[in-house]
Short mmCIF file of C-alpha atoms in Angstrom, two decimals:
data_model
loop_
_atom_site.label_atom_id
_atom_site.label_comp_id
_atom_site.label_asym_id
_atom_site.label_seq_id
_atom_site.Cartn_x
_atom_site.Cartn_y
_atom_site.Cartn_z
CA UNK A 134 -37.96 -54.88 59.79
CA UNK A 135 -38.27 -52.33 63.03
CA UNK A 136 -39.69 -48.60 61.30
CA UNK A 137 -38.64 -46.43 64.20
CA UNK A 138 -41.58 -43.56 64.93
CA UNK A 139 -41.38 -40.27 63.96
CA UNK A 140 -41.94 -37.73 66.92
CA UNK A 141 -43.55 -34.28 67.03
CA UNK A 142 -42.04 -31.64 69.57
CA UNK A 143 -44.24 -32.46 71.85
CA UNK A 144 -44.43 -36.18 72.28
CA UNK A 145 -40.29 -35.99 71.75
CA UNK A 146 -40.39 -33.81 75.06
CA UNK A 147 -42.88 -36.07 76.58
CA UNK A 148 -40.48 -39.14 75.75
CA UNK A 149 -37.79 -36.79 77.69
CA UNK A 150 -40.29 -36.00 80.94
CA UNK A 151 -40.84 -40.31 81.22
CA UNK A 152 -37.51 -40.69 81.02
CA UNK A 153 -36.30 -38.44 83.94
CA UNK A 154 -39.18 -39.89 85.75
CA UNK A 155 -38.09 -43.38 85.59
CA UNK A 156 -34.50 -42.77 86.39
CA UNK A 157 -32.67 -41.87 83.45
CA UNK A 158 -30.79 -38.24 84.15
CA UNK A 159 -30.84 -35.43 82.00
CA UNK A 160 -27.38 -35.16 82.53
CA UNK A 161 -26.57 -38.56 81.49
CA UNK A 162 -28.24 -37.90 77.89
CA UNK A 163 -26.55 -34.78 77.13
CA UNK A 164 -23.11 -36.80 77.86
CA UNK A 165 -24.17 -39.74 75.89
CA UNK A 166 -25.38 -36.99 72.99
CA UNK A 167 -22.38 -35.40 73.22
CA UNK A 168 -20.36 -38.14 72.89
CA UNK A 169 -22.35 -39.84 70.16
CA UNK A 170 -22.18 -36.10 67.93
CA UNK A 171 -18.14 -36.38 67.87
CA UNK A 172 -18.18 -39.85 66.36
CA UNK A 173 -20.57 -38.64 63.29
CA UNK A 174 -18.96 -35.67 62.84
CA UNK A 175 -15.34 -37.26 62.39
CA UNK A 176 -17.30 -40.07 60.15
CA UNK A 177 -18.41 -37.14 57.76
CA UNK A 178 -14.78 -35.52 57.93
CA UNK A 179 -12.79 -38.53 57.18
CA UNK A 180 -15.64 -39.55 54.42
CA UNK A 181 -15.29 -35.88 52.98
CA UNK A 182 -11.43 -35.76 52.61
CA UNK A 183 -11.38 -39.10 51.26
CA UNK A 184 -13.96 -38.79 48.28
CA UNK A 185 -11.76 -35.56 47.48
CA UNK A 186 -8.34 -37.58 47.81
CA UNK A 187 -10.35 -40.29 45.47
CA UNK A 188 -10.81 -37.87 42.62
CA UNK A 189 -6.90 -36.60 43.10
CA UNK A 190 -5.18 -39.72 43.85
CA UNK A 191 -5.00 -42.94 42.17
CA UNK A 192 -2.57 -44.59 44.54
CA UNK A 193 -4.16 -45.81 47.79
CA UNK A 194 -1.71 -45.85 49.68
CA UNK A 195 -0.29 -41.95 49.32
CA UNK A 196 -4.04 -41.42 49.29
CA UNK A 197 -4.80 -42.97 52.97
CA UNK A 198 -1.72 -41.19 53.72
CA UNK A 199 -3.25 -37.85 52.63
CA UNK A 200 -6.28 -38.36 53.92
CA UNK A 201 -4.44 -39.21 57.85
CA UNK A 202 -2.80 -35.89 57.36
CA UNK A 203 -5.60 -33.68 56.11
CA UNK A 204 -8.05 -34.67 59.26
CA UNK A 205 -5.12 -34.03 61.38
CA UNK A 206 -5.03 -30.50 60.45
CA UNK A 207 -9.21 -29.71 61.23
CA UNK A 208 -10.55 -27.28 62.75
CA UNK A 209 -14.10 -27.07 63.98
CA UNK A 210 -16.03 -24.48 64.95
CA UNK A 211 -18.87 -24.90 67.17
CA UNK A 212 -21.71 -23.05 67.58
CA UNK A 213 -23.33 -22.90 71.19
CA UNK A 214 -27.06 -21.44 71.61
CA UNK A 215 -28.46 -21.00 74.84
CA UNK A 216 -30.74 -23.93 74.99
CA UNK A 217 -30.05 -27.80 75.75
CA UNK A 218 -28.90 -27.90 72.16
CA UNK A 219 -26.03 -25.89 72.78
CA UNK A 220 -25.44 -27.92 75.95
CA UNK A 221 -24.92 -31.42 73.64
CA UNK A 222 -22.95 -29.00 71.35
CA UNK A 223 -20.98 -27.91 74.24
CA UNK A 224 -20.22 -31.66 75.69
CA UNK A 225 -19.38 -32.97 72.02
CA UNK A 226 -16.98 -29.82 71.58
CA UNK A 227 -14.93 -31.80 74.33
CA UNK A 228 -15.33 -35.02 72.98
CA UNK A 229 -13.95 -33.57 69.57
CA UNK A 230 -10.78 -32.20 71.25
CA UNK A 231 -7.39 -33.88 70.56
CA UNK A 232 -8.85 -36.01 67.70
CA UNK A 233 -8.36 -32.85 64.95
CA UNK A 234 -6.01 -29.71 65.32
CA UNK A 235 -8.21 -27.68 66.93
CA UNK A 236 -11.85 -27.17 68.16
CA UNK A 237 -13.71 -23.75 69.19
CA UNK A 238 -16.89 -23.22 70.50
CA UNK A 239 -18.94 -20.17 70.14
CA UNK A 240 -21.19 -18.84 72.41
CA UNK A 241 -24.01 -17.10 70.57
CA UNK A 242 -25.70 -14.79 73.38
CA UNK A 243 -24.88 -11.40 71.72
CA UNK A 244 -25.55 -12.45 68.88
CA UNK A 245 -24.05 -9.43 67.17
CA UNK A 246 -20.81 -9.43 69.16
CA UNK A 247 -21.11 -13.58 67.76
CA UNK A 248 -21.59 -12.15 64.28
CA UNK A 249 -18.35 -9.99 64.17
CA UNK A 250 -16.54 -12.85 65.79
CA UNK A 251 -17.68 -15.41 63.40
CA UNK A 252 -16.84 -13.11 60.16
CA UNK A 253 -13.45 -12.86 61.52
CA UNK A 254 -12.53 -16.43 61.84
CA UNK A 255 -13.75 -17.47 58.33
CA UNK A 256 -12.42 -14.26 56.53
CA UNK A 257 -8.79 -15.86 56.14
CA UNK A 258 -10.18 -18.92 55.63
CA UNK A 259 -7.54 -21.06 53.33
CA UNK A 260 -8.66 -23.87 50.07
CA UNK A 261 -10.12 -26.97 51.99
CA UNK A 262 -6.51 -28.85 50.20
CA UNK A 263 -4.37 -25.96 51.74
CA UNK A 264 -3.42 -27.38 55.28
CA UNK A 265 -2.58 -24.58 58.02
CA UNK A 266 0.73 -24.01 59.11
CA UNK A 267 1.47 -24.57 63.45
CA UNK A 268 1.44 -21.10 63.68
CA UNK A 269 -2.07 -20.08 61.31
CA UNK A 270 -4.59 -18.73 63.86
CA UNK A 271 -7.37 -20.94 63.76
CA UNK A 272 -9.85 -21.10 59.84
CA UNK A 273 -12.61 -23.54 60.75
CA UNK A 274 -12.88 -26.22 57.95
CA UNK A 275 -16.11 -27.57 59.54
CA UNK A 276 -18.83 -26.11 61.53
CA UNK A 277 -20.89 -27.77 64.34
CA UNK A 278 -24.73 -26.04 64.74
CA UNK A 279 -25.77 -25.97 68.05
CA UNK A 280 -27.92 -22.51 68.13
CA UNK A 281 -31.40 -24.45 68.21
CA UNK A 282 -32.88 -27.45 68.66
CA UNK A 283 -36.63 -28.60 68.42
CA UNK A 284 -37.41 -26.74 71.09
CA UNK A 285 -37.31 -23.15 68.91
CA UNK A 286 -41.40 -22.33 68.61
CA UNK A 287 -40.61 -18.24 67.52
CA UNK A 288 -39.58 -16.70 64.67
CA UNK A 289 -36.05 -15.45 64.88
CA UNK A 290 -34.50 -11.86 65.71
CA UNK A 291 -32.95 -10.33 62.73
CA UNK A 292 -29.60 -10.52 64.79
CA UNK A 293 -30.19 -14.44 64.72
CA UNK A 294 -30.63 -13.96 60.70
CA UNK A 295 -27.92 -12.08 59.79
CA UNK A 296 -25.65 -14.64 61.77
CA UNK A 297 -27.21 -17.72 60.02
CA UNK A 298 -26.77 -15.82 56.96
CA UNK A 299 -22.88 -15.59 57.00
CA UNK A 300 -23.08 -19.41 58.27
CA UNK A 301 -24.37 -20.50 54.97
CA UNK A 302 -22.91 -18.34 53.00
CA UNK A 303 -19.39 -19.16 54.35
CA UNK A 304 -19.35 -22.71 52.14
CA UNK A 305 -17.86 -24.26 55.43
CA UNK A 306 -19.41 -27.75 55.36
CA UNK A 307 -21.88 -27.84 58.31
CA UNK A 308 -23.13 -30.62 60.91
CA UNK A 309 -26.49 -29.62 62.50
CA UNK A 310 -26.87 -30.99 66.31
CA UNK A 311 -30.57 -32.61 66.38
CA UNK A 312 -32.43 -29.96 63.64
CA UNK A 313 -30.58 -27.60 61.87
CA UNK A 314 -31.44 -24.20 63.78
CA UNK A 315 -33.81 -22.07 62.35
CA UNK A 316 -36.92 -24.30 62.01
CA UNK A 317 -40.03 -25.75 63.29
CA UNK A 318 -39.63 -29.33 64.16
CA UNK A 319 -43.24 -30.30 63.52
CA UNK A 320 -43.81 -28.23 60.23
CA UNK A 321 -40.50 -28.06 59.17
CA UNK A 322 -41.20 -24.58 57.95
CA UNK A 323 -38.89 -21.28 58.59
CA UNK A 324 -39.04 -19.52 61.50
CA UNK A 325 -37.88 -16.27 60.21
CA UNK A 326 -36.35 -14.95 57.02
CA UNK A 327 -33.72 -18.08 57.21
CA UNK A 328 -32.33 -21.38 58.68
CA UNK A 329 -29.12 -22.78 58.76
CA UNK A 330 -28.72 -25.26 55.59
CA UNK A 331 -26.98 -28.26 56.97
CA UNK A 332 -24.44 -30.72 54.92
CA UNK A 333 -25.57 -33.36 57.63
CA UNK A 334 -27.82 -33.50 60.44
CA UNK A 335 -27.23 -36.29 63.22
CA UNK A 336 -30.58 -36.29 65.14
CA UNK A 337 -31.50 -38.25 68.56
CA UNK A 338 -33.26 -41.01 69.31
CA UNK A 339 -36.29 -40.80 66.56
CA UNK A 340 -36.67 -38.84 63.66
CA UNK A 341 -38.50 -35.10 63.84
CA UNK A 342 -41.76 -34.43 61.80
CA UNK A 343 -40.76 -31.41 60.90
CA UNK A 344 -37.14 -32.66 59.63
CA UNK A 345 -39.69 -34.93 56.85
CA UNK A 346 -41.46 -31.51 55.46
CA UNK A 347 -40.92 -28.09 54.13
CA UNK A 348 -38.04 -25.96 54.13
CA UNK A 349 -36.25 -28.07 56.63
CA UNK A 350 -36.63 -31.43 54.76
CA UNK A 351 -34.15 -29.43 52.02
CA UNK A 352 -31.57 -27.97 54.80
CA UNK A 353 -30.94 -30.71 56.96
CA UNK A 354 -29.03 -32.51 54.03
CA UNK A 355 -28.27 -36.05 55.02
CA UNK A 356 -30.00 -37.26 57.94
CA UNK A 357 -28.58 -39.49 60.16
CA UNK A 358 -30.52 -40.80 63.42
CA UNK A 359 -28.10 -41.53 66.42
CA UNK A 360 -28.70 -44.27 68.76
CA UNK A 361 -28.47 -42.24 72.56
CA UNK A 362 -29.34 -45.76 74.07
CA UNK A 363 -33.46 -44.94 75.08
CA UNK A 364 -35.97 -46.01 73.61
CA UNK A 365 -39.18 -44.94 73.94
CA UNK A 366 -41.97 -47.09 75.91
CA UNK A 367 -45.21 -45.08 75.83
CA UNK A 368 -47.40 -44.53 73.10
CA UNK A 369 -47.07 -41.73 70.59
CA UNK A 370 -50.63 -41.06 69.75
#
């Protein structure tokens, strides 16, 4: 049985710098990521509605019917940082597009003006069963975190906090992009008062140290490792 390595932040972004040297584009990784994201995310969608539909309905077929319908009437917000993360959040926020009602992405650079933004678009926010009407401004029913990735080696700006803050405490099931943001990928520990507490994080490649301990073994939820098609050649001693 192949036991896939677990990376540090380091030898993760040394895996990335032997990569670009022998040919394989940055660019080309950030597609693939964001393509791979979109498939995960409608996975855990589709997987939510239906163990809901499973408790409500007994008839299949109304229930597969119900379930068509309710992922038909998504909305997903996603949240951009300023780092590659956001860029694979960014690229699967296109990939997403025409396969639910309606996607948004959110660029957090002021992160207060993000704050009042983000407070705003969950404060209507209808019962997960309640589907919106053509004409409902847009209530995300799932969010996609793409502040910070494994890159993030400082603690966080209160700003940052307050924003995370209202992103748990929303109860909008969340999808973290690579680590949920807020945390040290080799520790796993906080980097400031709080990190964003993921439903389901779809990490790339090989799975983070820091995703294995501390607070950020509890917040990433489920873990799910996505094949980006690399693999790594060199060493990771």
């Amino acid at each position: 049985m192949l036991t896939l390595p677990i990376l540090t932040a380091e030898q993760m972004r040394q895996w990335e710098e032997d990569s670009w040297k022998n040919g394989i584009s940055q660019l080309d990784v950030i597609r693939i990521v964001g393509a791979v994201v979109p498939k995960y995310v409608l996975r855990i969608i589709y997987d939510t509605i239906s163990d809901c539909y499973n408790v409500l309905e007994s008839d299949s077929e109304e229930s597969q019917k119900g379930v068509e319908q309710m992922m038909q009437m998504q909305q997903i917000l996603v949240l951009v940082g300023p780092g590659h993360n956001g860029d694979d959040a960014r690229v699967a926020a296109k990939f997403l597009r025409g396969k639910v009602k309606e996607v948004q992405v959110l660029e957090v650079k002021d992160t207060q003006k993000a704050l009042k933004t983000f407070k705003k678009l969950v404060a209507d926010r209808k019962n997960f069963f309640e589907p919106m009407t053509a004409s409902s401004k847009f209530c995300p029913t799932f969010i996609l975190d793409g502040m910070f990735g494994i890159g993030l080696n400082r603690p966080l700006s209160q700003d940052y906090v307050d924003l995370i803050s209202a992103v748990n405490e929303c109860q909008i099931p969340i999808v973290a992009v690579d680590i949920p943001s807020g945390y040290n990928a080799d520790s796993g520990k906080l980097l400031g008062e709080t990190g964003v507490r993921a439903d389901i994080t779809v990490t790339f490649a090989y799975m983070k140290k820091g995703m294995l301990l501390g607070d950020c073994k509890a917040a990433a939820g489920k873990m799910v490792v996505a094949d980006v098609g690399i693999y790594l050649e060199r060493g990771t001693d």
